[in-house]
Amino acid sequence: MSASREKNKRKEQIASGETPAAPEKKGMSKGLKWTIGIICLVLVIAIVTFFSMLTSGYLARHSTAATVGGHKLTPAMVNYFYKEAYNSMSSQYGDMMSYLIDTNTPLNEQYYDEENGVTWADTFTEQGLQSAARLFAIYDEAVANGATLTEDDQANIDATVMNLTTYASLYGYSNVNGYIAAMYGAGCNEKNFREFLAIEMLATRYSEDVEAEPTYTDDELVSEYEADPDTYDTVDYRVFNVTDSLFDETDEEKLAELKKTAADEMLAAAEKGDEAFISAAYEHASEDTKDSYTDDSYTLRTGVHHSESELSDWLFDASRKTGDATCIESDGTYYIAIFESRDTHDYALPNVRHILISVTDTTDEEAMAEAKAKAEELLAQYEAGEHTEDAFAAIGDAARDDGTAAESARYEDITPGQMVEDFENWCFDASRQVGDTGIVESTYGYHVMYFSGFGTNYRMKLVEDEQRGNVYTDWLTATTENASYETVASGMRFVTK
């Protein structure tokens, strides 16, 4: 039938009210089915790939979470700085950390500032990124000035990774990447951990070089000291504070009278000397502190630096003499003090060698006896041979290499407070002479000692360190004062908290 005849027939059917036959339904074409199938498969693959990238840490390694200067930081890199901030606080507070943070609760569920909705995770993130900004500012300057890591630096990085590899095996991880991710967060692995270490180490080494760069002549150091000796000297003195807490009295006038009377009595005792002062301090102490005052040294303060106070100004007065006493009232408290001495630190610092026979538990009498015997054996070996520092060093190195000693080292310019007490007392003994030897017991075990001689004048070292510190602080401020960071919300979602 022609097209025109077919058309006319449909018209006739409509005019007569006859319904035309419905066209036969045809099935979906194979091409369309194939296209839809492909689309569904692509969607499934995309979803699986996304979640695989999410769980594997891919996004944490390849997206941008923050920018610092001209550097883009991945979430993994932010994780390192975040963990460094946490570890820094943990190191600072030690056991007290448990009073601030519950290790069994996620940090983003614990508030640092609940009123403003700031969690501990927010706090460590901010601290970590601030640290990153300062570090990269120093790093960029180091690179601009041609600084590079030394072979020793690279070896230290290798050693650090090797230590993590050992721990990974110890804790049942199949490889170091799994352990690093568990320690630092998603996306963290050996590759970006090495990158983090390299940046941190180069910035640190460069900072140390900047601090060590300034040099000063002896005349310059002497002039600096003479211009302001109070900055470098320290004083020893005794003190007793008369405060409200010493009296069970609420009437302000009566309390003021009681304090003034006690202060006058303490000053009178101070003017008689240390013994009378110590006795009077015990008599006037509150009941809950009397036991402390049975120790004659409880009122003694040693190695005190100058500060902004009336008492400190009195102590550092150039005319002050041993035995001088005073009573100074400030904000309702009476400070009664006796001047003992002023230390100008005008002496040479000791240089020593030691061979350490270490003991893990120094309360173990058997282990200590064994360590002492080894120390005596090494000292006898030295006494039987050539009495020189090189000979002593050779004995120490041999003992270290065969595992007898934990350490054989030379320490130069030992400063007060640097070493454990017994070690330091031996070094600073007034009778000490070059070539002296001995055995010292400490909380580390036994030390076989050799006195090498005297080094830098302590006063000059203090002045030089102060001057270098000032120069370094000025440089650090100038280098990092404009350091800043910006976060990228899409990438920060992959930072582990």
Short mmCIF file of C-alpha atoms in Angstrom, two decimals:
data_model
loop_
_atom_site.label_atom_id
_atom_site.label_comp_id
_atom_site.label_asym_id
_atom_site.label_seq_id
_atom_site.Cartn_x
_atom_site.Cartn_y
_atom_site.Cartn_z
CA MET A 1 0.00 0.00 0.00
CA SER A 2 1.35 3.41 -0.89
CA ALA A 3 2.08 5.98 1.76
CA SER A 4 -0.81 8.21 0.62
CA ARG A 5 -3.31 5.35 0.70
CA GLU A 6 -2.09 4.38 4.22
CA LYS A 7 -2.57 7.95 5.37
CA ASN A 8 -6.11 8.15 3.92
CA LYS A 9 -7.06 4.87 5.61
CA ARG A 10 -6.00 6.26 9.03
CA LYS A 11 -8.12 9.32 8.44
CA GLU A 12 -11.14 7.14 7.61
CA GLN A 13 -10.63 5.11 10.79
CA ILE A 14 -10.50 8.24 12.91
CA ALA A 15 -13.58 9.69 11.23
CA SER A 16 -15.60 6.48 11.80
CA GLY A 17 -14.48 6.24 15.44
CA GLU A 18 -12.48 3.12 14.75
CA THR A 19 -9.29 2.91 16.80
CA PRO A 20 -6.22 2.18 14.74
CA ALA A 21 -4.29 -0.93 15.77
CA ALA A 22 -1.44 -0.18 18.18
CA PRO A 23 1.98 -0.63 16.70
CA GLU A 24 3.87 -3.70 17.86
CA LYS A 25 6.29 -3.00 20.76
CA LYS A 26 9.88 -3.67 19.99
CA GLY A 27 12.58 -4.74 22.61
CA MET A 28 15.52 -2.49 23.72
CA SER A 29 18.18 -2.54 21.10
CA LYS A 30 21.35 -4.42 21.82
CA GLY A 31 23.38 -1.22 21.35
CA LEU A 32 21.44 0.64 24.04
CA LYS A 33 21.73 -2.28 26.49
CA TRP A 34 25.48 -2.36 25.92
CA THR A 35 25.84 1.38 26.51
CA ILE A 36 23.90 1.32 29.80
CA GLY A 37 25.87 -1.70 30.96
CA ILE A 38 29.13 0.08 30.26
CA ILE A 39 27.96 3.17 32.19
CA CYS A 40 26.97 1.06 35.20
CA LEU A 41 30.29 -0.76 35.13
CA VAL A 42 32.20 2.52 34.98
CA LEU A 43 30.21 3.83 37.96
CA VAL A 44 30.92 0.69 39.96
CA ILE A 45 34.61 0.87 39.12
CA ALA A 46 34.69 4.57 40.04
CA ILE A 47 33.05 3.92 43.40
CA VAL A 48 35.34 0.99 44.17
CA THR A 49 38.38 2.99 43.06
CA PHE A 50 37.38 5.98 45.22
CA PHE A 51 36.99 3.90 48.34
CA SER A 52 40.17 2.03 47.54
CA MET A 53 42.03 5.34 47.19
CA LEU A 54 40.46 6.51 50.43
CA THR A 55 41.37 3.46 52.47
CA SER A 56 44.80 2.99 50.92
CA GLY A 57 45.83 6.57 51.70
CA TYR A 58 46.20 7.55 48.04
CA LEU A 59 44.20 10.74 48.50
CA ALA A 60 46.17 11.54 51.64
CA ARG A 61 49.35 11.34 49.56
CA HIS A 62 48.20 13.13 46.43
CA SER A 63 45.71 15.85 47.41
CA THR A 64 46.59 19.25 48.87
CA ALA A 65 45.61 19.90 52.49
CA ALA A 66 47.53 23.13 53.11
CA THR A 67 49.87 25.59 51.45
CA VAL A 68 52.93 27.00 53.18
CA GLY A 69 54.75 29.67 51.25
CA GLY A 70 55.22 28.15 47.81
CA HIS A 71 54.82 24.58 49.08
CA LYS A 72 51.75 22.39 48.83
CA LEU A 73 51.42 20.01 51.75
CA THR A 74 49.62 16.73 51.28
CA PRO A 75 47.41 15.43 54.10
CA ALA A 76 50.19 12.93 54.83
CA MET A 77 52.71 15.72 55.32
CA VAL A 78 50.27 17.61 57.55
CA ASN A 79 49.95 14.38 59.56
CA TYR A 80 53.68 14.48 60.36
CA PHE A 81 53.54 18.03 61.67
CA TYR A 82 50.34 17.23 63.57
CA LYS A 83 52.01 14.28 65.29
CA GLU A 84 55.14 16.34 65.99
CA ALA A 85 52.99 18.91 67.82
CA TYR A 86 51.39 16.15 69.87
CA ASN A 87 54.75 14.54 70.68
CA SER A 88 56.23 17.90 71.66
CA MET A 89 53.49 18.49 74.21
CA SER A 90 53.75 14.91 75.46
CA SER A 91 57.49 15.34 75.98
CA GLN A 92 56.93 18.65 77.79
CA TYR A 93 54.26 17.40 80.19
CA GLY A 94 55.35 13.78 80.63
CA ASP A 95 53.07 11.88 83.02
CA MET A 96 50.95 15.02 83.50
CA MET A 97 49.75 14.61 79.90
CA SER A 98 47.19 12.03 81.07
CA TYR A 99 45.46 14.75 83.10
CA LEU A 100 44.89 16.78 79.95
CA ILE A 101 44.17 14.16 77.29
CA ASP A 102 42.42 10.80 77.39
CA THR A 103 44.42 8.47 75.15
CA ASN A 104 41.37 6.20 74.75
CA THR A 105 39.24 8.93 73.17
CA PRO A 106 39.84 10.43 69.69
CA LEU A 107 41.39 13.89 69.90
CA ASN A 108 38.64 15.39 67.75
CA GLU A 109 36.16 14.37 70.46
CA GLN A 110 38.07 16.08 73.30
CA TYR A 111 37.88 19.83 73.84
CA TYR A 112 40.82 22.10 74.39
CA ASP A 113 38.41 25.05 74.52
CA GLU A 114 34.87 23.72 74.83
CA GLU A 115 33.29 27.18 74.98
CA ASN A 116 34.58 27.98 71.50
CA GLY A 117 34.29 24.41 70.19
CA VAL A 118 38.05 23.92 69.76
CA THR A 119 39.14 20.30 70.09
CA TRP A 120 42.59 19.00 70.88
CA ALA A 121 42.77 17.83 67.26
CA ASP A 122 42.15 21.41 66.11
CA THR A 123 44.84 22.64 68.49
CA PHE A 124 47.51 20.18 67.35
CA THR A 125 46.62 20.81 63.70
CA GLU A 126 47.09 24.55 64.18
CA GLN A 127 50.33 24.10 66.13
CA GLY A 128 51.64 21.65 63.55
CA LEU A 129 50.89 23.95 60.63
CA GLN A 130 52.42 26.95 62.43
CA SER A 131 55.54 24.85 62.96
CA ALA A 132 55.48 23.82 59.30
CA ALA A 133 55.26 27.47 58.21
CA ARG A 134 58.30 28.42 60.30
CA LEU A 135 60.24 25.32 59.24
CA PHE A 136 59.67 25.88 55.52
CA ALA A 137 60.66 29.54 55.87
CA ILE A 138 64.03 28.41 57.24
CA TYR A 139 64.24 25.56 54.72
CA ASP A 140 63.66 27.92 51.79
CA GLU A 141 66.40 30.25 52.98
CA ALA A 142 68.74 27.29 53.44
CA VAL A 143 68.10 26.07 49.90
CA ALA A 144 68.47 29.59 48.51
CA ASN A 145 71.88 29.81 50.15
CA GLY A 146 73.01 26.46 48.73
CA ALA A 147 72.72 24.40 51.90
CA THR A 148 72.48 20.65 51.39
CA LEU A 149 72.37 17.60 53.59
CA THR A 150 75.68 16.00 54.43
CA GLU A 151 76.49 12.31 54.17
CA ASP A 152 76.10 12.10 57.95
CA ASP A 153 72.63 13.64 57.67
CA GLN A 154 71.62 11.09 55.06
CA ALA A 155 73.02 8.33 57.25
CA ASN A 156 70.93 9.62 60.17
CA ILE A 157 67.80 9.52 58.03
CA ASP A 158 68.63 5.96 56.96
CA ALA A 159 69.19 4.98 60.59
CA THR A 160 65.86 6.49 61.63
CA VAL A 161 64.00 4.56 58.94
CA MET A 162 65.90 1.41 59.86
CA ASN A 163 64.78 1.80 63.47
CA LEU A 164 61.17 2.08 62.31
CA THR A 165 61.65 -1.02 60.17
CA THR A 166 62.81 -2.90 63.25
CA TYR A 167 59.80 -1.73 65.25
CA ALA A 168 57.49 -2.63 62.36
CA SER A 169 58.74 -6.20 62.45
CA LEU A 170 58.57 -6.27 66.25
CA TYR A 171 54.92 -5.21 66.26
CA GLY A 172 53.87 -7.59 63.52
CA TYR A 173 53.67 -5.29 60.49
CA SER A 174 54.55 -6.84 57.14
CA ASN A 175 56.47 -3.74 56.07
CA VAL A 176 57.59 -0.37 57.36
CA ASN A 177 54.91 1.52 55.41
CA GLY A 178 52.15 -0.06 57.47
CA TYR A 179 53.90 0.85 60.70
CA ILE A 180 54.54 4.44 59.61
CA ALA A 181 50.87 4.83 58.61
CA ALA A 182 49.81 3.45 61.99
CA MET A 183 52.15 5.85 63.79
CA TYR A 184 51.53 9.03 61.79
CA GLY A 185 48.28 8.59 59.88
CA ALA A 186 46.76 7.71 56.53
CA GLY A 187 48.99 8.15 53.49
CA CYS A 188 52.20 8.25 55.50
CA ASN A 189 54.87 5.91 54.17
CA GLU A 190 58.63 5.56 53.93
CA LYS A 191 58.92 7.84 50.90
CA ASN A 192 57.15 10.89 52.35
CA PHE A 193 58.58 10.21 55.82
CA ARG A 194 62.07 10.51 54.34
CA GLU A 195 60.99 13.73 52.65
CA PHE A 196 59.71 15.09 55.97
CA LEU A 197 62.95 14.14 57.74
CA ALA A 198 65.08 15.73 55.01
CA ILE A 199 63.20 19.04 55.21
CA GLU A 200 63.32 19.07 59.01
CA MET A 201 67.01 18.12 59.14
CA LEU A 202 68.16 20.66 56.55
CA ALA A 203 66.29 23.47 58.33
CA THR A 204 67.70 22.39 61.68
CA ARG A 205 71.29 22.13 60.43
CA TYR A 206 71.05 25.51 58.75
CA SER A 207 69.70 27.09 61.94
CA GLU A 208 72.59 25.62 63.92
CA ASP A 209 75.08 27.02 61.41
CA VAL A 210 73.50 30.47 61.67
CA GLU A 211 73.71 30.34 65.47
CA ALA A 212 77.35 29.25 65.41
CA GLU A 213 78.45 31.79 62.81
CA PRO A 214 79.14 34.94 64.91
CA THR A 215 82.65 35.19 66.39
CA TYR A 216 83.88 37.56 69.08
CA THR A 217 87.29 38.61 70.32
CA ASP A 218 88.22 38.27 73.99
CA ASP A 219 88.26 42.06 74.30
CA GLU A 220 84.70 42.27 72.94
CA LEU A 221 83.49 39.66 75.41
CA VAL A 222 85.22 41.35 78.34
CA SER A 223 83.70 44.71 77.39
CA GLU A 224 80.25 43.16 77.10
CA TYR A 225 80.54 41.57 80.55
CA GLU A 226 81.78 44.75 82.20
CA ALA A 227 78.91 46.71 80.68
CA ASP A 228 76.30 44.47 82.34
CA PRO A 229 77.67 41.92 84.84
CA ASP A 230 74.23 41.34 86.39
CA THR A 231 73.14 39.52 83.23
CA TYR A 232 75.83 36.87 83.66
CA ASP A 233 76.52 36.56 87.39
CA THR A 234 74.46 34.53 89.86
CA VAL A 235 73.94 34.81 93.61
CA ASP A 236 73.42 32.46 96.56
CA TYR A 237 71.22 33.58 99.42
CA ARG A 238 68.85 32.42 102.17
CA VAL A 239 65.27 33.59 102.31
CA PHE A 240 62.13 33.19 104.39
CA ASN A 241 58.76 34.58 103.31
CA VAL A 242 56.26 35.85 105.87
CA THR A 243 52.82 35.45 104.27
CA ASP A 244 49.16 35.39 105.31
CA SER A 245 49.19 31.57 105.24
CA LEU A 246 51.44 31.43 108.34
CA PHE A 247 48.63 32.69 110.56
CA ASP A 248 45.14 31.58 111.45
CA GLU A 249 43.73 35.09 111.52
CA THR A 250 41.03 36.73 109.40
CA ASP A 251 41.04 40.23 110.86
CA GLU A 252 43.15 42.28 108.45
CA GLU A 253 44.59 44.66 111.05
CA LYS A 254 45.58 41.88 113.43
CA LEU A 255 46.99 39.85 110.54
CA ALA A 256 49.13 42.81 109.43
CA GLU A 257 50.49 43.19 112.96
CA LEU A 258 51.31 39.49 113.23
CA LYS A 259 53.19 39.53 109.93
CA LYS A 260 55.15 42.65 110.83
CA THR A 261 56.16 41.19 114.20
CA ALA A 262 57.26 37.89 112.59
CA ALA A 263 59.22 39.78 109.92
CA ASP A 264 61.04 41.86 112.53
CA GLU A 265 61.93 38.71 114.48
CA MET A 266 63.19 36.97 111.35
CA LEU A 267 65.30 39.99 110.37
CA ALA A 268 66.84 40.11 113.85
CA ALA A 269 67.74 36.43 113.52
CA ALA A 270 69.15 37.00 110.01
CA GLU A 271 71.45 39.71 111.31
CA LYS A 272 72.89 37.19 113.78
CA GLY A 273 73.86 34.78 110.99
CA ASP A 274 72.82 31.63 109.17
CA GLU A 275 72.41 29.38 112.21
CA ALA A 276 70.05 31.76 114.00
CA PHE A 277 68.15 32.38 110.73
CA ILE A 278 67.66 28.65 110.05
CA SER A 279 66.39 28.12 113.61
CA ALA A 280 64.00 31.10 113.42
CA ALA A 281 62.68 29.93 110.05
CA TYR A 282 61.75 26.60 111.60
CA GLU A 283 59.99 28.31 114.52
CA HIS A 284 57.95 30.59 112.27
CA ALA A 285 57.12 27.96 109.62
CA SER A 286 53.55 26.68 109.36
CA GLU A 287 52.90 23.30 110.92
CA ASP A 288 52.51 21.55 107.57
CA THR A 289 55.96 22.78 106.40
CA LYS A 290 58.06 22.45 109.57
CA ASP A 291 59.47 19.08 108.49
CA SER A 292 60.95 20.72 105.39
CA TYR A 293 62.69 23.35 107.51
CA THR A 294 64.59 20.67 109.45
CA ASP A 295 66.84 20.55 106.37
CA ASP A 296 69.39 23.35 106.76
CA SER A 297 69.45 23.89 103.00
CA TYR A 298 65.69 24.47 102.71
CA THR A 299 66.04 28.25 102.97
CA LEU A 300 69.06 28.32 100.63
CA ARG A 301 68.80 29.43 97.00
CA THR A 302 71.81 28.85 94.75
CA GLY A 303 72.80 29.97 91.27
CA VAL A 304 70.00 32.54 91.04
CA HIS A 305 70.00 34.95 88.10
CA HIS A 306 68.97 38.60 88.28
CA SER A 307 65.28 39.37 87.85
CA GLU A 308 63.05 42.43 87.93
CA SER A 309 62.30 42.66 91.66
CA GLU A 310 63.35 44.75 94.63
CA LEU A 311 64.89 41.73 96.36
CA SER A 312 66.93 40.83 93.28
CA ASP A 313 68.18 44.39 92.93
CA TRP A 314 69.30 44.31 96.58
CA LEU A 315 71.09 40.96 96.11
CA PHE A 316 72.93 42.14 92.99
CA ASP A 317 74.01 45.47 94.42
CA ALA A 318 77.76 45.76 93.80
CA SER A 319 78.36 46.68 97.46
CA ARG A 320 76.69 43.54 98.79
CA LYS A 321 78.79 41.50 101.26
CA THR A 322 78.42 38.01 102.75
CA GLY A 323 76.16 38.13 105.80
CA ASP A 324 74.22 41.23 104.76
CA ALA A 325 70.54 40.90 105.74
CA THR A 326 67.37 42.67 104.66
CA CYS A 327 63.58 42.64 104.95
CA ILE A 328 61.62 43.72 101.88
CA GLU A 329 57.83 44.05 101.82
CA SER A 330 55.98 43.59 98.55
CA ASP A 331 52.24 43.07 98.01
CA GLY A 332 51.64 41.99 101.58
CA THR A 333 54.56 39.53 101.77
CA TYR A 334 57.76 40.12 103.75
CA TYR A 335 60.95 38.67 102.22
CA ILE A 336 63.72 38.26 104.79
CA ALA A 337 67.03 37.41 103.16
CA ILE A 338 70.72 36.84 103.93
CA PHE A 339 73.27 37.40 101.17
CA GLU A 340 75.70 34.47 100.90
CA SER A 341 77.84 35.03 97.79
CA ARG A 342 78.03 36.19 94.22
CA ASP A 343 79.47 33.94 91.51
CA THR A 344 81.17 35.74 88.61
CA HIS A 345 81.95 32.41 86.89
CA ASP A 346 85.52 33.46 86.26
CA TYR A 347 87.05 29.99 85.95
CA ALA A 348 87.95 27.47 83.26
CA LEU A 349 85.58 24.62 82.47
CA PRO A 350 86.78 21.02 82.77
CA ASN A 351 87.44 18.58 79.93
CA VAL A 352 87.21 14.87 80.72
CA ARG A 353 87.09 11.43 79.19
CA HIS A 354 85.04 8.60 80.59
CA ILE A 355 84.32 4.95 79.94
CA LEU A 356 80.77 4.06 80.99
CA ILE A 357 79.95 0.59 82.26
CA SER A 358 76.17 0.97 82.20
CA VAL A 359 73.66 -0.80 84.41
CA THR A 360 69.98 -0.79 83.44
CA ASP A 361 68.76 -1.18 87.02
CA THR A 362 71.23 0.40 89.47
CA THR A 363 69.27 -1.05 92.40
CA ASP A 364 70.42 -4.49 91.25
CA GLU A 365 73.37 -5.05 93.60
CA GLU A 366 74.76 -7.98 91.65
CA ALA A 367 74.72 -6.06 88.36
CA MET A 368 76.34 -3.04 90.02
CA ALA A 369 79.06 -5.20 91.59
CA GLU A 370 79.80 -6.72 88.19
CA ALA A 371 79.96 -3.28 86.56
CA LYS A 372 82.26 -1.97 89.28
CA ALA A 373 84.60 -4.95 88.78
CA LYS A 374 84.75 -4.21 85.03
CA ALA A 375 85.49 -0.54 85.74
CA GLU A 376 88.30 -1.46 88.13
CA GLU A 377 89.71 -3.87 85.57
CA LEU A 378 89.80 -1.17 82.89
CA LEU A 379 91.40 1.35 85.24
CA ALA A 380 94.03 -1.23 86.25
CA GLN A 381 94.72 -1.84 82.57
CA TYR A 382 95.35 1.89 82.11
CA GLU A 383 97.55 2.12 85.23
CA ALA A 384 99.67 -0.75 83.97
CA GLY A 385 100.32 0.94 80.64
CA GLU A 386 101.22 4.34 79.25
CA HIS A 387 99.72 7.18 81.26
CA THR A 388 98.43 9.38 78.44
CA GLU A 389 95.02 10.50 77.26
CA ASP A 390 95.47 8.64 73.97
CA ALA A 391 96.17 5.43 75.88
CA PHE A 392 93.05 5.92 77.99
CA ALA A 393 91.00 6.61 74.85
CA ALA A 394 92.29 3.45 73.19
CA ILE A 395 91.26 1.34 76.19
CA GLY A 396 87.82 2.94 76.17
CA ASP A 397 87.31 2.44 72.44
CA ALA A 398 88.32 -1.21 72.70
CA ALA A 399 85.91 -1.73 75.62
CA ARG A 400 83.11 -0.11 73.67
CA ASP A 401 83.78 -2.16 70.56
CA ASP A 402 83.81 -5.48 72.41
CA GLY A 403 80.63 -4.61 74.33
CA THR A 404 82.29 -4.18 77.73
CA ALA A 405 81.47 -0.46 77.85
CA ALA A 406 78.36 1.33 76.69
CA GLU A 407 80.26 4.50 75.84
CA SER A 408 83.76 5.91 75.53
CA ALA A 409 83.63 9.65 75.05
CA ARG A 410 85.39 12.98 75.58
CA TYR A 411 83.43 15.91 77.00
CA GLU A 412 84.73 19.46 76.59
CA ASP A 413 83.74 22.59 78.50
CA ILE A 414 81.42 20.83 80.94
CA THR A 415 79.12 23.43 82.48
CA PRO A 416 77.56 23.28 85.97
CA GLY A 417 74.38 21.22 85.91
CA GLN A 418 75.21 19.51 82.63
CA MET A 419 76.10 16.10 84.10
CA VAL A 420 74.66 13.92 86.84
CA GLU A 421 75.71 15.05 90.32
CA ASP A 422 78.47 12.54 91.19
CA PHE A 423 80.03 12.80 87.72
CA GLU A 424 79.98 16.59 87.92
CA ASN A 425 81.37 16.72 91.45
CA TRP A 426 84.40 14.68 90.35
CA CYS A 427 84.99 17.00 87.38
CA PHE A 428 84.72 20.22 89.42
CA ASP A 429 86.76 19.05 92.41
CA ALA A 430 89.07 21.96 93.26
CA SER A 431 92.07 19.60 93.56
CA ARG A 432 91.60 18.14 90.08
CA GLN A 433 94.76 18.02 87.91
CA VAL A 434 95.50 16.91 84.36
CA GLY A 435 95.92 13.14 84.19
CA ASP A 436 93.81 12.37 87.26
CA THR A 437 91.81 9.14 87.02
CA GLY A 438 89.11 7.56 89.12
CA ILE A 439 85.89 5.59 89.23
CA VAL A 440 82.54 7.32 89.77
CA GLU A 441 79.25 5.64 90.57
CA SER A 442 76.13 7.27 89.14
CA THR A 443 72.55 6.50 88.20
CA TYR A 444 73.91 5.15 84.90
CA GLY A 445 76.34 2.66 86.38
CA TYR A 446 80.11 3.15 86.77
CA HIS A 447 82.32 5.67 84.98
CA VAL A 448 86.07 5.25 84.59
CA MET A 449 87.27 8.86 84.57
CA TYR A 450 90.26 10.69 83.06
CA PHE A 451 90.77 14.44 83.58
CA SER A 452 91.98 15.94 80.30
CA GLY A 453 92.46 19.50 81.51
CA PHE A 454 90.74 22.87 81.40
CA GLY A 455 88.98 24.54 78.51
CA THR A 456 87.03 27.74 77.96
CA ASN A 457 86.60 30.37 80.66
CA TYR A 458 83.01 29.94 81.87
CA ARG A 459 82.28 33.65 82.11
CA MET A 460 83.43 34.22 78.53
CA LYS A 461 81.34 31.28 77.38
CA LEU A 462 78.26 32.72 79.06
CA VAL A 463 78.79 36.09 77.41
CA GLU A 464 79.48 34.58 74.00
CA ASP A 465 76.44 32.29 74.20
CA GLU A 466 74.27 35.26 75.17
CA GLN A 467 75.53 37.37 72.27
CA ARG A 468 75.13 34.56 69.76
CA GLY A 469 71.68 33.83 71.14
CA ASN A 470 70.63 37.45 70.61
CA VAL A 471 71.87 37.43 67.01
CA TYR A 472 70.15 34.11 66.36
CA THR A 473 66.87 35.31 67.86
CA ASP A 474 66.90 38.40 65.66
CA TRP A 475 67.58 36.25 62.58
CA LEU A 476 64.89 33.73 63.47
CA THR A 477 62.32 36.47 64.04
CA ALA A 478 63.13 38.14 60.73
CA THR A 479 63.04 34.82 58.86
CA THR A 480 59.82 33.46 60.28
CA GLU A 481 57.73 36.50 61.30
CA ASN A 482 55.79 36.45 58.01
CA ALA A 483 55.55 32.66 57.79
CA SER A 484 51.93 31.60 57.38
CA TYR A 485 49.78 28.79 56.10
CA GLU A 486 46.41 28.28 54.45
CA THR A 487 44.32 25.14 54.67
CA VAL A 488 42.46 23.51 51.78
CA ALA A 489 39.17 22.10 53.06
CA SER A 490 38.94 19.33 50.46
CA GLY A 491 42.38 18.01 51.39
CA MET A 492 42.12 18.55 55.15
CA ARG A 493 39.34 15.93 55.20
CA PHE A 494 42.02 13.29 54.71
CA VAL A 495 44.23 14.42 57.61
CA THR A 496 44.20 11.81 60.38
CA LYS A 497 43.08 13.21 63.74
#
